[in-house]
Coordinates of C-alpha atoms in Angstrom, one line a residue:
M2 CA -9.1 -7.6 66.2
Q3 CA -6.2 -9.6 64.8
A4 CA -5.1 -10.5 68.3
A5 CA -8.4 -11.7 69.4
P6 CA -8.6 -15.6 69.4
A7 CA -12.1 -15.3 67.9
L8 CA -14.6 -13.0 66.5
S9 CA -18.3 -13.4 66.4
F10 CA -20.4 -11.7 63.7
I11 CA -24.3 -11.8 63.7
A12 CA -26.2 -11.3 60.5
A13 CA -29.4 -9.4 60.1
D14 CA -31.3 -12.6 60.2
G15 CA -29.8 -13.6 63.4
Q16 CA -27.2 -16.0 62.1
R17 CA -23.9 -16.1 63.8
F18 CA -20.5 -16.4 62.2
I19 CA -17.2 -17.2 64.1
V20 CA -14.1 -15.9 62.6
Q21 CA -10.5 -16.8 64.0
P22 CA -7.9 -14.2 63.0
D23 CA -4.4 -15.4 62.0
P24 CA -1.8 -13.8 64.1
A25 CA 0.8 -14.2 61.4
G26 CA -1.3 -11.9 59.1
R27 CA -2.7 -12.8 55.6
P28 CA -0.3 -14.9 53.5
L29 CA 0.6 -13.5 50.0
L30 CA -0.8 -16.6 48.3
D31 CA -4.2 -15.9 49.8
L32 CA -4.3 -12.4 48.2
P33 CA -7.1 -12.4 45.4
A34 CA -6.5 -12.1 41.8
D35 CA -7.9 -8.5 41.7
F36 CA -5.1 -7.5 44.1
W37 CA -2.3 -8.5 41.7
V38 CA -4.3 -7.1 38.9
Q39 CA -4.2 -3.6 40.4
C40 CA -0.6 -3.7 41.3
L41 CA 0.3 -5.0 37.9
V42 CA -1.8 -2.1 36.2
G43 CA 0.3 0.4 38.3
L44 CA 3.6 -1.1 37.4
V45 CA 2.7 -1.4 33.5
A46 CA 1.4 2.0 33.3
W47 CA 4.5 3.4 34.8
L48 CA 6.7 1.2 32.4
V49 CA 4.8 2.3 29.4
S50 CA 5.0 6.0 30.3
A51 CA 8.6 5.7 31.1
A52 CA 9.2 4.0 27.7
V53 CA 7.4 6.8 25.9
F54 CA 9.3 9.4 27.9
A55 CA 12.6 7.7 26.8
F56 CA 11.6 8.0 23.1
R57 CA 10.3 11.6 23.4
P58 CA 12.2 13.3 26.2
G59 CA 11.9 16.7 24.8
E60 CA 8.1 16.8 24.5
A61 CA 5.8 18.1 27.2
S62 CA 3.2 15.5 26.4
A63 CA 5.7 12.8 27.3
R64 CA 6.5 14.3 30.6
Y65 CA 3.0 14.6 31.5
L66 CA 2.3 11.1 30.7
L67 CA 5.4 10.0 32.8
L68 CA 3.6 11.9 35.6
S69 CA 0.5 10.1 35.1
G70 CA 2.3 6.8 35.0
A71 CA 3.9 7.6 38.4
A72 CA 0.5 8.6 39.8
T73 CA -0.9 5.2 38.6
L74 CA 1.9 3.3 40.2
L75 CA 1.0 5.3 43.4
F76 CA -2.8 4.8 43.5
A77 CA -3.2 1.4 42.1
P78 CA -1.4 -0.6 44.7
A79 CA -2.7 1.7 47.4
A80 CA -6.3 1.0 46.2
A81 CA -5.5 -2.7 46.0
T82 CA -4.4 -2.8 49.7
Y83 CA -7.8 -1.8 51.1
T84 CA -10.2 -3.0 48.3
T85 CA -9.2 -6.5 48.5
R86 CA -9.0 -6.7 52.5
E87 CA -10.8 -9.6 54.1
L88 CA -12.4 -8.0 57.1
A89 CA -10.2 -5.1 58.1
V90 CA -6.6 -3.6 58.0
P91 CA -4.6 -1.8 60.4
G92 CA -5.9 1.6 60.8
T93 CA -2.6 3.3 59.9
L94 CA -2.1 1.2 56.9
L95 CA -5.8 1.9 55.8
Q96 CA -5.1 5.7 56.2
W97 CA -1.8 5.7 54.2
A98 CA -3.3 3.6 51.5
S99 CA -6.3 5.9 51.3
D100 CA -4.2 9.1 51.3
L101 CA -1.8 7.6 48.7
N102 CA -4.8 6.5 46.4
F103 CA -6.2 10.1 46.8
L104 CA -3.0 11.7 46.0
G105 CA -2.2 9.4 43.1
G106 CA -5.8 9.9 41.7
S107 CA -5.4 13.7 42.1
L108 CA -2.0 13.7 40.2
F109 CA -3.4 11.3 37.6
A110 CA -6.3 13.8 36.8
A111 CA -4.0 16.8 36.9
S112 CA -1.4 15.3 34.6
F113 CA -4.1 14.5 32.0
V114 CA -5.6 18.0 32.2
A115 CA -2.1 19.3 31.6
L116 CA -1.5 16.8 29.0
L117 CA -4.5 18.1 27.0
L118 CA -3.2 21.6 27.2
V119 CA -0.4 20.6 25.0
Y120 CA -1.4 17.6 23.1
P121 CA -2.0 17.2 20.3
R122 CA -1.5 21.0 19.9
R123 CA -0.4 23.4 22.7
I124 CA -3.5 25.5 23.3
A125 CA -2.4 27.3 26.6
P126 CA 0.7 29.1 27.8
R127 CA 3.5 26.9 29.3
W128 CA 2.8 27.9 32.8
V129 CA -0.8 26.6 32.8
G130 CA 0.1 22.9 32.9
P131 CA 2.3 23.1 36.0
S132 CA -0.2 25.3 37.7
V133 CA -2.9 22.7 37.1
V134 CA -0.7 20.0 38.8
A135 CA 0.2 22.5 41.6
L136 CA -3.6 23.2 42.1
F137 CA -4.3 19.4 42.6
V138 CA -1.5 19.0 45.0
L139 CA -2.6 22.0 47.0
W140 CA -6.2 20.7 47.1
F141 CA -4.7 17.3 48.5
V142 CA -2.8 19.3 51.2
A143 CA -5.8 21.2 52.0
Q144 CA -7.9 18.1 52.5
Q145 CA -5.2 16.5 54.5
I146 CA -5.0 19.3 57.0
G147 CA -8.8 19.3 57.2
L148 CA -9.9 22.4 55.3
F149 CA -12.9 20.7 54.0
E150 CA -15.8 19.3 56.0
S151 CA -17.0 16.6 53.6
M152 CA -14.3 14.1 52.7
T153 CA -16.5 12.8 50.0
F154 CA -16.6 16.4 48.4
A155 CA -12.8 16.8 49.0
R156 CA -11.8 13.6 47.3
R157 CA -14.5 13.6 44.5
F158 CA -15.1 17.1 43.5
L159 CA -11.7 18.3 42.0
V160 CA -11.1 14.7 40.4
L161 CA -14.4 14.7 38.7
L162 CA -13.9 18.4 37.6
G163 CA -10.6 17.3 36.1
V164 CA -12.3 14.5 34.3
L165 CA -15.0 17.0 32.8
A166 CA -12.1 19.4 31.9
T167 CA -10.5 16.6 29.8
F168 CA -13.9 16.2 28.0
V169 CA -14.0 19.9 27.3
L170 CA -10.3 20.1 26.3
A171 CA -10.8 17.2 23.9
G172 CA -13.9 19.0 22.2
A173 CA -11.8 22.0 21.8
H174 CA -9.0 19.9 20.2
W175 CA -11.5 18.2 18.1
R176 CA -12.8 21.5 16.7
I177 CA -9.3 23.0 16.1
S178 CA -8.0 19.8 14.4
G179 CA -10.8 19.9 11.8
R180 CA -8.3 20.7 9.1
H181 CA -5.3 19.1 10.6
P182 CA -5.5 15.3 10.0
L183 CA -2.4 14.6 11.8
E184 CA -3.6 16.2 15.0
R185 CA -7.0 14.7 14.5
A186 CA -5.4 11.3 14.4
K187 CA -3.5 11.9 17.5
L188 CA -6.6 13.1 19.2
Q189 CA -8.5 10.0 18.1
W190 CA -5.9 7.9 19.9
F191 CA -6.5 9.9 23.0
L192 CA -10.3 9.7 22.6
L193 CA -10.1 6.0 21.9
S194 CA -8.1 5.4 25.0
W195 CA -8.9 8.2 27.6
V196 CA -12.7 8.5 27.0
V197 CA -13.4 4.9 26.7
G198 CA -11.1 3.8 29.5
T199 CA -11.4 6.6 32.0
S200 CA -15.1 7.4 31.5
V201 CA -16.1 3.7 31.8
F202 CA -14.1 3.6 35.1
C203 CA -15.8 6.7 36.4
F204 CA -19.2 5.8 35.3
F205 CA -19.2 2.4 36.7
I206 CA -16.9 2.9 39.8
L207 CA -16.7 6.4 41.1
L208 CA -20.2 7.6 40.0
P209 CA -22.2 4.7 41.5
Q210 CA -20.1 4.9 44.7
S211 CA -21.5 8.6 45.0
F212 CA -25.0 7.2 45.1
G213 CA -24.1 4.5 47.7
I214 CA -23.9 1.5 45.3
D215 CA -21.3 -1.0 46.2
T216 CA -19.0 -1.5 43.2
S217 CA -16.2 -3.3 45.1
P218 CA -16.6 -6.7 43.3
I219 CA -15.5 -5.2 40.1
Q220 CA -13.5 -2.2 41.1
G221 CA -10.2 -4.3 41.1
Y222 CA -10.6 -5.4 37.5
A223 CA -11.7 -2.1 36.4
F224 CA -8.2 -1.0 36.9
L225 CA -7.4 -2.8 33.6
L226 CA -9.1 -0.1 31.8
F227 CA -6.1 2.2 32.6
L228 CA -3.9 0.0 30.6
L229 CA -6.1 0.9 27.6
V230 CA -5.5 4.5 28.3
Y231 CA -1.8 4.1 28.4
G232 CA -1.5 2.0 25.3
G233 CA -3.6 4.4 23.4
L234 CA -1.8 7.5 24.5
A235 CA 1.6 6.0 24.1
L236 CA 0.9 5.0 20.6
G237 CA -0.5 8.5 19.8
I238 CA 2.5 10.2 21.3
L239 CA 4.8 7.9 19.4
R240 CA 2.8 8.5 16.3
Y241 CA 2.4 4.8 15.6
R242 CA 0.5 4.1 12.4
L243 CA -1.5 7.2 12.7
F244 CA -2.8 6.8 9.2
D245 CA -4.3 3.3 10.1
L246 CA -6.2 4.9 12.9
G247 CA -9.3 5.7 11.0
E248 CA -10.1 2.0 10.5
W249 CA -9.2 1.0 14.1
W250 CA -11.0 3.9 15.4
R251 CA -14.5 2.7 14.1
R252 CA -13.7 -1.0 14.8
V253 CA -12.5 -0.4 18.5
M254 CA -15.3 2.1 19.3
A255 CA -17.8 -0.5 18.0
W256 CA -16.5 -3.2 20.3
A257 CA -16.4 -0.5 23.1
L258 CA -19.8 0.1 22.7
A259 CA -20.5 -3.6 22.9
V260 CA -18.6 -3.9 26.2
L261 CA -20.5 -0.8 27.5
L262 CA -23.8 -2.5 26.7
L263 CA -22.6 -5.8 28.3
V264 CA -21.7 -3.9 31.5
V265 CA -24.9 -1.9 31.5
M266 CA -27.0 -5.0 31.2
D267 CA -24.9 -7.0 33.7
L268 CA -25.4 -4.2 36.4
F269 CA -29.1 -4.0 35.6
F270 CA -29.6 -7.7 36.1
V271 CA -27.4 -7.9 39.2
Y272 CA -28.7 -4.8 41.0
G273 CA -32.0 -4.2 39.5
L274 CA -33.4 -7.8 38.9
Q275 CA -31.4 -9.4 41.7
F276 CA -29.9 -12.1 39.4
S277 CA -26.9 -14.0 40.4
T278 CA -23.7 -12.9 38.8
G279 CA -23.5 -16.0 36.7
T280 CA -27.0 -15.8 35.5
S281 CA -26.7 -12.0 34.9
L282 CA -23.5 -12.5 32.7
A283 CA -24.9 -15.3 30.7
V284 CA -28.1 -13.4 29.9
A285 CA -26.2 -10.2 29.1
L286 CA -24.0 -12.2 26.8
L287 CA -27.0 -13.8 25.1
I288 CA -28.6 -10.5 24.6
C289 CA -25.2 -9.0 23.2
G290 CA -25.0 -11.8 20.7
L291 CA -28.7 -11.5 19.6
V292 CA -29.0 -7.8 19.5
W293 CA -25.6 -6.0 19.3
L294 CA -23.8 -8.1 16.6
P295 CA -26.6 -7.6 13.9
A296 CA -26.9 -3.9 15.0
R297 CA -23.0 -3.6 14.6
A298 CA -23.1 -5.1 11.1
W299 CA -26.0 -2.7 10.0
L300 CA -24.0 0.2 11.5
W301 CA -20.8 -0.7 9.8
Q302 CA -22.6 -1.0 6.4
R303 CA -24.3 2.3 6.8
F304 CA -21.5 4.5 8.1
A305 CA -18.3 2.6 6.9
P306 CA -16.6 4.7 4.3
R307 CA -16.9 3.2 0.7
N308 CA -14.9 3.8 -2.3
S309 CA -17.3 5.7 -4.6
Q310 CA -15.1 5.2 -7.6
D311 CA -16.1 2.6 -9.9
T312 CA -13.3 0.4 -10.9
F313 CA -14.4 0.1 -14.5
D314 CA -14.8 4.0 -14.8
L315 CA -11.3 4.5 -13.3
F316 CA -9.8 2.0 -15.9
Q317 CA -11.6 3.9 -18.8
R318 CA -10.0 7.1 -17.5
V319 CA -6.6 5.7 -17.0
V320 CA -6.8 4.3 -20.6
D321 CA -7.6 7.9 -21.7
V322 CA -4.5 9.1 -19.9
A323 CA -2.4 6.5 -21.9
L324 CA -4.1 7.5 -25.2
A325 CA -3.5 11.2 -24.7
P326 CA -1.0 12.6 -27.3
P327 CA 2.4 12.0 -25.6
G328 CA 4.4 14.9 -24.2
T329 CA 1.3 17.1 -24.0
K330 CA -0.1 19.1 -21.1
N331 CA -3.3 17.4 -21.7
E332 CA -1.7 14.0 -20.9
V333 CA -0.4 15.2 -17.4
D334 CA -3.7 17.0 -16.6
R335 CA -5.7 13.7 -17.3
W336 CA -3.5 11.8 -14.9
R337 CA -3.8 14.5 -12.2
A338 CA -7.5 14.6 -12.7
V339 CA -7.8 10.9 -12.1
I340 CA -5.6 11.0 -8.9
H341 CA -7.5 14.0 -7.6
S342 CA -10.9 12.5 -8.1
V343 CA -9.8 9.5 -6.0
F344 CA -7.8 11.0 -3.2
E345 CA -9.0 14.6 -3.2
P346 CA -5.8 15.9 -1.9
L347 CA -5.6 19.7 -0.9
E348 CA -2.2 20.0 -2.5
M349 CA -0.8 18.1 -5.5
T350 CA 2.6 18.9 -7.0
Q351 CA 5.2 17.2 -9.0
A352 CA 7.3 14.9 -6.9
T353 CA 11.0 16.1 -6.2
G354 CA 14.0 14.1 -5.0
Q355 CA 15.0 10.6 -5.9
P356 CA 12.2 9.0 -8.0
Q357 CA 10.4 6.2 -6.2
T358 CA 9.3 2.9 -7.8
Q359 CA 6.3 2.3 -5.3
V360 CA 3.8 4.6 -3.8
Q361 CA 5.0 5.8 -0.4
L362 CA 3.3 7.3 2.6
Q363 CA 5.3 10.0 4.4
D364 CA 5.0 12.5 7.4
D365 CA 2.7 10.0 9.3
G366 CA 0.2 9.8 6.4
L367 CA 0.1 13.6 5.6
T368 CA 1.9 13.0 2.3
M369 CA 1.6 10.3 -0.3
V370 CA 4.1 10.1 -3.0
L371 CA 3.3 8.5 -6.5
P372 CA 6.3 7.3 -8.6
P373 CA 6.8 8.5 -12.2
V374 CA 4.8 6.4 -14.7
G375 CA 6.3 6.2 -18.2
R376 CA 6.7 9.7 -19.6
L377 CA 4.6 11.2 -16.7
P378 CA 6.3 12.7 -13.7
G379 CA 5.8 11.5 -10.1
L380 CA 3.2 13.3 -8.0
E381 CA 3.2 14.5 -4.3
L382 CA -0.2 14.5 -2.6
R383 CA -0.8 16.2 0.7
Y384 CA -3.9 16.4 3.0
A385 CA -6.2 13.6 1.9
R386 CA -9.9 14.1 1.6
G387 CA -9.8 17.8 1.5
G388 CA -7.6 17.8 4.6
R389 CA -10.0 15.8 6.7
A390 CA -8.0 12.6 6.9
L391 CA -4.6 11.0 6.6
F392 CA -3.4 8.8 3.7
H393 CA -4.2 5.2 4.7
P394 CA -2.2 2.1 3.5
R395 CA -5.4 1.3 1.7
D396 CA -5.0 4.6 -0.3
A397 CA -1.4 3.5 -1.1
A398 CA -2.6 0.1 -2.3
Q399 CA -5.1 1.8 -4.5
A400 CA -2.7 4.3 -5.9
N401 CA -0.3 1.5 -6.7
E402 CA -3.1 -0.2 -8.5
L403 CA -3.8 2.9 -10.5
V404 CA -0.1 3.3 -11.3
S405 CA 0.2 -0.4 -12.3
M406 CA -3.0 0.0 -14.4
L407 CA -1.4 3.1 -16.3
E408 CA 1.9 1.1 -16.8
H409 CA 0.0 -1.7 -18.3
A410 CA -2.0 0.7 -20.5
L411 CA 1.1 2.4 -21.6
A412 CA 3.1 -0.9 -22.2
S413 CA 0.0 -2.2 -24.3
L414 CA 0.1 1.0 -26.3
A415 CA 3.7 0.9 -26.7
A416 CA 3.5 -2.9 -27.8
Y417 CA 0.8 -2.1 -30.3
E418 CA 2.8 0.8 -31.8
K419 CA 5.9 -1.2 -32.0
G420 CA 3.9 -4.1 -33.8
V421 CA 2.5 -1.6 -36.2
A422 CA 5.9 -0.3 -37.0
E423 CA 7.4 -3.8 -37.4
E424 CA 4.5 -4.7 -39.7
R425 CA 5.0 -1.6 -41.7
T426 CA 8.8 -2.3 -42.1
R427 CA 8.1 -5.9 -43.1
I428 CA 5.6 -4.9 -45.8
A429 CA 8.0 -2.2 -47.1
R430 CA 11.0 -4.5 -47.0
D431 CA 9.1 -7.3 -48.8
M432 CA 7.8 -5.0 -51.4
H433 CA 11.3 -3.5 -51.9
D434 CA 13.1 -6.8 -52.2
N435 CA 10.6 -9.2 -53.8
I436 CA 8.0 -7.2 -55.7
G437 CA 10.7 -4.7 -56.8
A438 CA 12.9 -7.5 -58.1
Q439 CA 10.0 -9.1 -60.0
L440 CA 9.1 -5.8 -61.6
L441 CA 12.8 -5.1 -62.4
S442 CA 13.0 -8.4 -64.1
A443 CA 9.7 -7.6 -66.0
L444 CA 11.1 -4.4 -67.0
H445 CA 14.4 -5.9 -68.4
S446 CA 12.6 -8.8 -70.0
S447 CA 12.3 -8.5 -73.9
E448 CA 9.9 -11.4 -74.2
N449 CA 6.3 -10.7 -73.6
A450 CA 5.6 -14.1 -72.0
T451 CA 8.5 -13.6 -69.6
K452 CA 7.3 -10.2 -68.8
D453 CA 3.9 -11.4 -68.1
A454 CA 5.1 -14.1 -65.9
R455 CA 7.0 -11.7 -63.9
I456 CA 4.1 -9.4 -63.5
R457 CA 2.1 -12.4 -62.3
D458 CA 4.7 -13.4 -60.0
S459 CA 4.8 -9.9 -58.7
L460 CA 1.0 -10.0 -58.0
S461 CA 1.4 -13.3 -56.2
D462 CA 4.3 -11.8 -54.0
L463 CA 2.1 -8.9 -53.3
R464 CA -0.8 -11.2 -52.0
A465 CA 1.8 -13.1 -50.0
V466 CA 3.0 -9.7 -48.4
I467 CA -0.5 -8.8 -47.5
N468 CA -1.3 -12.2 -46.2
Q469 CA 2.1 -12.7 -44.8
S470 CA 2.0 -16.4 -44.2
S471 CA -0.2 -17.5 -47.0
E472 CA 2.8 -19.2 -48.7
C473 CA 3.2 -22.9 -48.0
A474 CA 6.4 -24.1 -46.5
E475 CA 8.9 -25.2 -48.9
T476 CA 11.8 -27.5 -48.5
L477 CA 15.2 -26.0 -48.9
A478 CA 15.9 -27.9 -52.1
T479 CA 12.6 -26.6 -53.7
T480 CA 13.3 -23.1 -52.7
L481 CA 17.0 -23.0 -54.1
A482 CA 15.8 -24.7 -57.3
E483 CA 13.2 -22.0 -58.0
L484 CA 15.7 -19.3 -57.0
R485 CA 18.2 -20.7 -59.4
L486 CA 15.9 -20.7 -62.3
E487 CA 14.5 -17.3 -61.5
T488 CA 18.0 -15.7 -61.1
A489 CA 19.2 -17.3 -64.4
E490 CA 16.2 -15.8 -66.2
R491 CA 16.7 -12.4 -64.7
L492 CA 20.4 -12.4 -65.4
E493 CA 20.0 -13.7 -68.8
A494 CA 17.5 -11.1 -69.7
V495 CA 20.1 -8.3 -69.0
G496 CA 23.0 -10.2 -70.6
I497 CA 24.8 -11.2 -67.4
E498 CA 26.6 -14.4 -67.1
F499 CA 25.4 -16.6 -64.3
K500 CA 27.2 -19.3 -62.3
W501 CA 25.4 -21.5 -59.8
S502 CA 27.3 -23.9 -57.5
A503 CA 25.3 -26.0 -54.9
P504 CA 26.0 -29.4 -53.3
D505 CA 23.9 -32.3 -54.5
Q506 CA 22.7 -33.1 -50.9
L507 CA 20.9 -30.4 -48.9
P508 CA 19.5 -30.5 -45.3
A509 CA 16.1 -31.7 -45.3
V510 CA 14.7 -28.2 -43.9
S511 CA 11.0 -27.1 -44.5
S512 CA 10.6 -23.6 -43.2
H513 CA 8.5 -20.7 -44.6
Q514 CA 10.6 -18.2 -42.7
L515 CA 13.9 -19.6 -44.1
S516 CA 12.4 -19.8 -47.6
H517 CA 11.2 -16.3 -47.6
A518 CA 14.4 -14.9 -46.3
L519 CA 16.5 -16.6 -48.8
R520 CA 14.3 -15.6 -51.7
S521 CA 14.2 -12.0 -50.5
I522 CA 18.1 -11.8 -49.8
L523 CA 19.0 -13.4 -53.1
R524 CA 16.5 -11.3 -55.2
E525 CA 17.8 -8.1 -53.6
A526 CA 21.4 -9.1 -54.1
V527 CA 20.9 -9.8 -57.7
S528 CA 18.9 -6.8 -58.2
N529 CA 21.7 -4.6 -56.7
A530 CA 24.2 -6.1 -59.2
I531 CA 21.9 -5.5 -61.9
R532 CA 21.1 -1.9 -61.1
H533 CA 24.4 -0.6 -59.8
A534 CA 27.3 -2.8 -60.4
Q535 CA 26.9 -3.4 -64.2
P536 CA 28.8 -6.7 -64.0
T537 CA 29.3 -9.3 -66.8
Q538 CA 29.1 -12.1 -64.4
V539 CA 27.4 -13.0 -61.2
A540 CA 28.4 -16.2 -59.3
I541 CA 26.4 -17.8 -56.5
Q542 CA 27.9 -20.5 -54.4
L543 CA 26.1 -22.5 -51.9
T544 CA 27.4 -24.9 -49.1
A545 CA 25.5 -26.5 -46.5
T546 CA 25.9 -28.6 -43.4
D547 CA 23.2 -30.2 -41.2
N548 CA 23.2 -27.1 -39.1
Q549 CA 24.2 -24.1 -41.3
L550 CA 23.6 -22.7 -44.7
Q551 CA 26.3 -20.5 -46.3
L552 CA 25.7 -18.4 -49.4
E553 CA 28.3 -16.5 -51.2
I554 CA 27.3 -14.0 -54.0
R555 CA 30.1 -12.4 -56.0
D556 CA 29.9 -10.2 -59.1
N557 CA 32.8 -8.6 -61.3
G558 CA 31.1 -5.3 -61.4
K559 CA 32.6 -1.9 -60.8
G560 CA 32.2 -2.2 -57.1
F561 CA 31.8 0.5 -54.5
D562 CA 33.3 1.9 -51.2
P563 CA 30.8 0.6 -48.5
A564 CA 32.3 3.3 -46.1
T565 CA 31.4 6.3 -48.2
S566 CA 28.4 5.1 -50.5
P567 CA 25.0 6.0 -49.2
A568 CA 23.2 3.3 -47.3
G569 CA 20.2 2.0 -49.2
N570 CA 17.3 0.0 -48.2
G571 CA 18.5 -3.1 -49.9
L572 CA 21.6 -3.9 -47.8
G573 CA 19.6 -2.7 -44.7
N574 CA 16.9 -5.1 -45.4
I575 CA 19.4 -8.0 -46.0
Q576 CA 21.0 -7.2 -42.7
A577 CA 17.6 -7.1 -40.9
R578 CA 16.5 -10.4 -42.3
I579 CA 19.8 -12.1 -41.3
D580 CA 19.7 -10.7 -37.9
A581 CA 16.0 -12.0 -37.4
L582 CA 17.4 -15.5 -38.2
D583 CA 20.5 -15.1 -36.0
G584 CA 22.7 -15.3 -39.0
S585 CA 25.7 -13.4 -40.1
F586 CA 26.4 -11.2 -43.0
K587 CA 29.7 -9.8 -44.5
L588 CA 30.1 -7.4 -47.4
S589 CA 33.3 -6.5 -49.1
S590 CA 33.7 -4.6 -52.3
L591 CA 36.6 -3.3 -54.2
E592 CA 37.0 -2.0 -57.7
G593 CA 36.1 -4.9 -60.1
T594 CA 34.3 -7.1 -57.5
T595 CA 31.6 -7.2 -54.8
Y596 CA 31.4 -10.1 -52.4
L597 CA 28.6 -11.1 -50.0
R598 CA 28.9 -13.8 -47.6
I599 CA 25.8 -15.0 -45.6
E600 CA 25.5 -17.7 -43.0
I601 CA 22.2 -18.8 -41.6
P602 CA 21.4 -21.5 -39.2
C603 CA 19.3 -24.2 -41.0
N604 CA 16.9 -24.5 -38.1
A605 CA 16.5 -20.7 -37.6
S606 CA 13.3 -19.1 -36.8
P607 CA 12.5 -15.5 -36.6
S608 CA 13.4 -13.9 -33.2

């Protein structure tokens, strides 16, 4: 035919068509797009399977996937050769292409049956997989030597039987993997790729051909479905983000159903209603948009998993954990109960190994490790949702949120307890230094009027202690003048000489904190001298610059050894008040004298 100068074709309506074959053959650039698509599918399938085998050379599943990739590289270009021919191809070439296509398809089906015998779990002896491959090869040989009368039977029966076997094996794996979420996730990859890709190809290409329906216009592009198969299987064997699959599974299956609906309607419009291909596709897309998208949204809302845990309820339970008595079993049990109610793990133990700072997913999502929180130990959770699922990154995010929630509750509780302790210390310190000093003065006073005045001052100080900031800010000069007068009266009441030295000009500072600290420090220092030193003289010398105030208190009492004398509250309170104002405090005492030197920044504020 190719050597003929011209060929004449007569249509059923009598119309004549003249074709002039090109002796040079068909140029490559004239080959249609579906030819290159099929060749590309074969090449990509082989590359993907080879890459997986390179990463998992010791796994039987990778070897069978490599065999299937080689089979695809065999049958896809062969199919492209004769499915995209213009009128005819040489008989020998057509025979080779047809035979290679059959051999490749047989090996492809056999490799997937063998693959499902070992993936995701081995369910048959080792010899069964190679035997399946050998059976398909022998079947091919038998067909080639003419043992079958019907070529259609010979080339369809065993392949379709192999496809059905994959469905049966997939169902068996689905049942077996019910309590093994890792295997279930791998199987979902397979179902996602193999069932969607291969079944669509069989139902829309192989099966219609058995009923005499010409599917050649779409057969070439249908080979793209095999890339879906290889992509899914490769990710499954490589265990890529298995814990993410649950979400992808639902989304991809939803879109696969949409594509299936589109193809069904398109075929119905083309072959059933005799629409043109353009009109058919437009109508099918319109119906999918109007029907499928709302239906998909409804199905998603109805069947998508929801978090049944109320956030407010979880927060309350986490706060209960923080409020449990520290160090008790009840505290740990409450935390474990919260975690168990959210993730329902089959196993939950105390985490071992290096403590983590963030929630981590391990073993492809089989395990989730929670870090220690405060005094609570880290937890290791295995088999989420009663063993029915893997831990998802969404679970890790929620666990991190719970951990952060508990950390915040514990930190808030610790801050509250610290504030209570500080307030208790402040009240005790002020009562010791100020009220104690006033009452001591009242006790030593021989005059009733002075005694009453000291008691009234004590009551005033007590109200100030309770209200803390009720005192008005005083200037430094006012505070020191009052302290000079008060100290003189106190020392005079017990017969101790008092010397006061202060500069005429003092910094213009007005600070309640500084006034309160000076009053408390000076009262406590004078009280110590009266109670313990038994001096005949107390001298106070004050010097000041613009930035710093220096106070020296000296008595000529009996002194004491700071290293051996028991530490009382008084000196400790003085040290605490000075530290709070970023000042410095020096104490020295020998027999016959005790000396205190205090330096405070004039602009000091409590730290």
